[in-house]
PDB file of C-alpha atoms and ligand atoms in Angstrom:
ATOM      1  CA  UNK A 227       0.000   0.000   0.000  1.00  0.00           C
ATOM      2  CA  UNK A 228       1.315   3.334  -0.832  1.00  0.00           C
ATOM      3  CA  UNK A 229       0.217   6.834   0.402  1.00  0.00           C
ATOM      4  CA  UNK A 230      -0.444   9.194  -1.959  1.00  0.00           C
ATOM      5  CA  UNK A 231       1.403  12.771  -2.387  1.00  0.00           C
ATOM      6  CA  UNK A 232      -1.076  14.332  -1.332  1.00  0.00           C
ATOM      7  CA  UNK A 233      -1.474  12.669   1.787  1.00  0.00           C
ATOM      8  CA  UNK A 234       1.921  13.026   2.509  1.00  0.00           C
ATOM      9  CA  UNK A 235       1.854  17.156   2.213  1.00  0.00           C
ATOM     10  CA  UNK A 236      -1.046  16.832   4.659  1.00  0.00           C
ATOM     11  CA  UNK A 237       1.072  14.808   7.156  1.00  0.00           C
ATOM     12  CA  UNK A 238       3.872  17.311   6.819  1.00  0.00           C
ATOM     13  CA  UNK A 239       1.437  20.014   7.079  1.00  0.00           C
ATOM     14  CA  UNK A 240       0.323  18.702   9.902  1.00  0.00           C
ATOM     15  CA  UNK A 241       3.985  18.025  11.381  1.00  0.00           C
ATOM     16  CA  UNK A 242       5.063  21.478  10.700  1.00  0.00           C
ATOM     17  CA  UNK A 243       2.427  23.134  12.931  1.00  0.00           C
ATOM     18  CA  UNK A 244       3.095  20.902  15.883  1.00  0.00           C
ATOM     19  CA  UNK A 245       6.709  21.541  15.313  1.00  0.00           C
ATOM     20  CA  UNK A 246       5.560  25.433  15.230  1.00  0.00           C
ATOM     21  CA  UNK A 247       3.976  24.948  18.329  1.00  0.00           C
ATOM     22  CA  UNK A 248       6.088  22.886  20.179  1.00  0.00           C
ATOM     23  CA  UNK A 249       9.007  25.375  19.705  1.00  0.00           C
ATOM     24  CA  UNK A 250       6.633  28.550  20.900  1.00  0.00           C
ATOM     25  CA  UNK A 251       5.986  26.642  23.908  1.00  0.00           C
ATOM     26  CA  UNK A 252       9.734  25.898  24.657  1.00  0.00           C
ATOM     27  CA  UNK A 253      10.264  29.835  23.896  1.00  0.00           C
ATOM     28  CA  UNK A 254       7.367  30.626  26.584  1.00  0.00           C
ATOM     29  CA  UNK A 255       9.098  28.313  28.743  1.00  0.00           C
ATOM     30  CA  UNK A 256      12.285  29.626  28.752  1.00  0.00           C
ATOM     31  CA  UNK A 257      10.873  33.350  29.506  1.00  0.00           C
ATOM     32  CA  UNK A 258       9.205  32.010  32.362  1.00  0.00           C
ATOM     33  CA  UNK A 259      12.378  30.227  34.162  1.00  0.00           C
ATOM     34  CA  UNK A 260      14.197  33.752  33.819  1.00  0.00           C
ATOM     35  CA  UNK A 261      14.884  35.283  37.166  1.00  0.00           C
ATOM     36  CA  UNK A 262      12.844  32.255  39.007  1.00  0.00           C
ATOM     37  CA  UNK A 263      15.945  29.929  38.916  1.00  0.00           C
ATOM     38  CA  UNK A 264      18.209  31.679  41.084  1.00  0.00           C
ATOM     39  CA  UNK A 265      18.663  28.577  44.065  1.00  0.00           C
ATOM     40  CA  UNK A 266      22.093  27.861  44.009  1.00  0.00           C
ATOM     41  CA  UNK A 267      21.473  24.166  45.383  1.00  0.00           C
ATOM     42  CA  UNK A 268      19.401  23.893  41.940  1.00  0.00           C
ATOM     43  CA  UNK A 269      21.304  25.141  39.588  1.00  0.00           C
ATOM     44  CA  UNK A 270      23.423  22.346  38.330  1.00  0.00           C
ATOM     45  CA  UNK A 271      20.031  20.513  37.710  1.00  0.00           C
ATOM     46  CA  UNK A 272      18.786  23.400  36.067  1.00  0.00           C
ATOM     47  CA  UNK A 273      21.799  23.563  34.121  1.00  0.00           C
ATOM     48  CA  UNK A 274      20.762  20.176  32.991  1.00  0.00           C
ATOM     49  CA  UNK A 275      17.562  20.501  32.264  1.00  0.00           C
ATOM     50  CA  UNK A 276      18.289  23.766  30.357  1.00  0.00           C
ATOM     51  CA  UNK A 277      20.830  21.442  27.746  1.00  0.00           C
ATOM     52  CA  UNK A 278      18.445  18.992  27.647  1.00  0.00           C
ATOM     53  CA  UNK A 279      15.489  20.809  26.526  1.00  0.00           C
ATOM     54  CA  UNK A 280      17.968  23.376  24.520  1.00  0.00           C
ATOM     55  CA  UNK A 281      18.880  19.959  22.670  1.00  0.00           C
ATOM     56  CA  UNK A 282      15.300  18.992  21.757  1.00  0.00           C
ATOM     57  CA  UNK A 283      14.696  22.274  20.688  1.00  0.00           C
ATOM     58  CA  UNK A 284      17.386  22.462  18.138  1.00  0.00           C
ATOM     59  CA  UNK A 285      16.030  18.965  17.365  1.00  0.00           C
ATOM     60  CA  UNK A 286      12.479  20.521  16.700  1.00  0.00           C
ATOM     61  CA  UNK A 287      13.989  23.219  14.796  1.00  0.00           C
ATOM     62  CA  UNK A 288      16.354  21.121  12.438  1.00  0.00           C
ATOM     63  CA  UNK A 289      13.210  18.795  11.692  1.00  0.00           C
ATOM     64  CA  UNK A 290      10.753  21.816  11.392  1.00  0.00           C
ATOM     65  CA  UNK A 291      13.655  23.365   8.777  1.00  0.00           C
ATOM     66  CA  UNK A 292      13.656  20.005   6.932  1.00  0.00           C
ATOM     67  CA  UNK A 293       9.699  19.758   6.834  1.00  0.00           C
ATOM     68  CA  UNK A 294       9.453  23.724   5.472  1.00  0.00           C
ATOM     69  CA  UNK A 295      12.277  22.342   2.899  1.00  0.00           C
ATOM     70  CA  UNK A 296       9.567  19.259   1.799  1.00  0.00           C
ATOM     71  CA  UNK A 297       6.538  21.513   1.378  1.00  0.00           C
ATOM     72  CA  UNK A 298       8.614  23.880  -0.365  1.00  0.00           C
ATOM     73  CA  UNK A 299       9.424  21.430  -2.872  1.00  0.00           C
ATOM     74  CA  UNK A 300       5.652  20.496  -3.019  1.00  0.00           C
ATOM     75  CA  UNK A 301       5.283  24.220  -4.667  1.00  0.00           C
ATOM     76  CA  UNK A 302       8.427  23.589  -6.930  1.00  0.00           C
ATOM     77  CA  UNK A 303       6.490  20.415  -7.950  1.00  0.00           C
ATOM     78  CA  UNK A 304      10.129  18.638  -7.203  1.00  0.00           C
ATOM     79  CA  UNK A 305       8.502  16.552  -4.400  1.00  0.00           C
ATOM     80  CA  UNK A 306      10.145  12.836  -3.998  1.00  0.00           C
ATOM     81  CA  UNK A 307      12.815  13.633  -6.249  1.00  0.00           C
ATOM     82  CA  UNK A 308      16.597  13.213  -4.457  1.00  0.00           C
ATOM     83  CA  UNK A 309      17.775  16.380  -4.271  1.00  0.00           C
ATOM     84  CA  UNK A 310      21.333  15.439  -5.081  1.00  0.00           C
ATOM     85  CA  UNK A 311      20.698  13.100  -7.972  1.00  0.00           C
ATOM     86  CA  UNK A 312      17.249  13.974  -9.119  1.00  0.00           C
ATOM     87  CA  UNK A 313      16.147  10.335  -8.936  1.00  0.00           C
ATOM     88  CA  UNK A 314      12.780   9.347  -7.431  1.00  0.00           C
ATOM     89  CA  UNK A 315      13.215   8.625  -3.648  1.00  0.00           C
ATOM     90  CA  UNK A 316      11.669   5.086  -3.130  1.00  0.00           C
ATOM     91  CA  UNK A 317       7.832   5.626  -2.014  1.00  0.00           C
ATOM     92  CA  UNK A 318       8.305   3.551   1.101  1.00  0.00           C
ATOM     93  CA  UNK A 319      10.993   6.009   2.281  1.00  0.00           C
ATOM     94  CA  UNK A 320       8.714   8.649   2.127  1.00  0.00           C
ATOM     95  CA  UNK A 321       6.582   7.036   3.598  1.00  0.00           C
ATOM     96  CA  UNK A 322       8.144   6.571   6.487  1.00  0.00           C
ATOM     97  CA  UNK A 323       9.605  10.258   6.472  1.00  0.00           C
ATOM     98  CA  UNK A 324       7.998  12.383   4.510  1.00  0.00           C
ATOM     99  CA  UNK A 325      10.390  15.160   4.757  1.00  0.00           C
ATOM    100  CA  UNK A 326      13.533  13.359   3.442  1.00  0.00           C
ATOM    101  CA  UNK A 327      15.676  15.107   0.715  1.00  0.00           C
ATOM    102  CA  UNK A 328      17.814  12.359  -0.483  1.00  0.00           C
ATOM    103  CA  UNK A 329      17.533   9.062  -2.214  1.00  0.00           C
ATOM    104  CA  UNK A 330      18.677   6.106  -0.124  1.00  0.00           C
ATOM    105  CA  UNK A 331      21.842   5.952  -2.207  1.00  0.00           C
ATOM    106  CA  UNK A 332      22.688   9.563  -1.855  1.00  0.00           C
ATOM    107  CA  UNK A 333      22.224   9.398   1.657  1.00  0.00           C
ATOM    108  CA  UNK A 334      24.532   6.686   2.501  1.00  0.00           C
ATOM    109  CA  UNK A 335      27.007   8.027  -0.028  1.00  0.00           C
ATOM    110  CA  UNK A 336      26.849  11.404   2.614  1.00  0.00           C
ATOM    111  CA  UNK A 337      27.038   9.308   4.951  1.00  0.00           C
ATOM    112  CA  UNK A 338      30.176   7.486   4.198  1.00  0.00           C
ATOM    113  CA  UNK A 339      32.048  10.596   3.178  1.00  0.00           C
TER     114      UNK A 339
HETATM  115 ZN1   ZN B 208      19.892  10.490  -4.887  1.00  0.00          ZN
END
């Protein structure tokens, strides 16, 4: 079974605004903890935290950038093509995530280099 194109843009539709609004709430967040976390005995947990969530963020951000990217190509009408070798990417690929650029030998190529 394969999902169609369109179905696909929905999903990343769909992924980019809970991407959107996971990353306002992290911003919210992080005004909030200003001037609040000033115990010292806390502060090398909040230091923690703080990387932690700072990762996930940037990990929220890289795949929001990467889902903008897909829909983008949706308008160019370049959707599922590898953007390094302009072959189809393999349906079942995209399937699985929607928002990749690359055909599976491009990526693995990168990957190796
Ligand atoms: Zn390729």
């Amino acid at each position: 079974m394969t999902v169609s194109y369109e179905e696909l843009r929905r999903r990343l539709e769909d992924q980019q605004a809970r991407l959107i609004e996971e990353i306002k709430l992290f911003q919210i967040d992080g005004r909030d903890n200003l001037g609040y976390g000033n115990h010292q005995a806390d502060d090398a947990t909040d230091a923690f935290e703080q990387t932690k969530e700072l990762s996930l963020l940037q990990n929220s951000e890289r795949l929001l950038a990467q889902v903008k990217a897909a829909l983008a190509r949706f308008e160019q009408g370049t959707y599922g093509l590898c953007e390094r070798c302009g072959k189809e990417i393999d349906p079942a690929r995209l399937q699985a995530l929607p928002y990749v650029a690359l055909c599976m030998v491009c990526q693995q190529h990168l990957e190796q280099a």
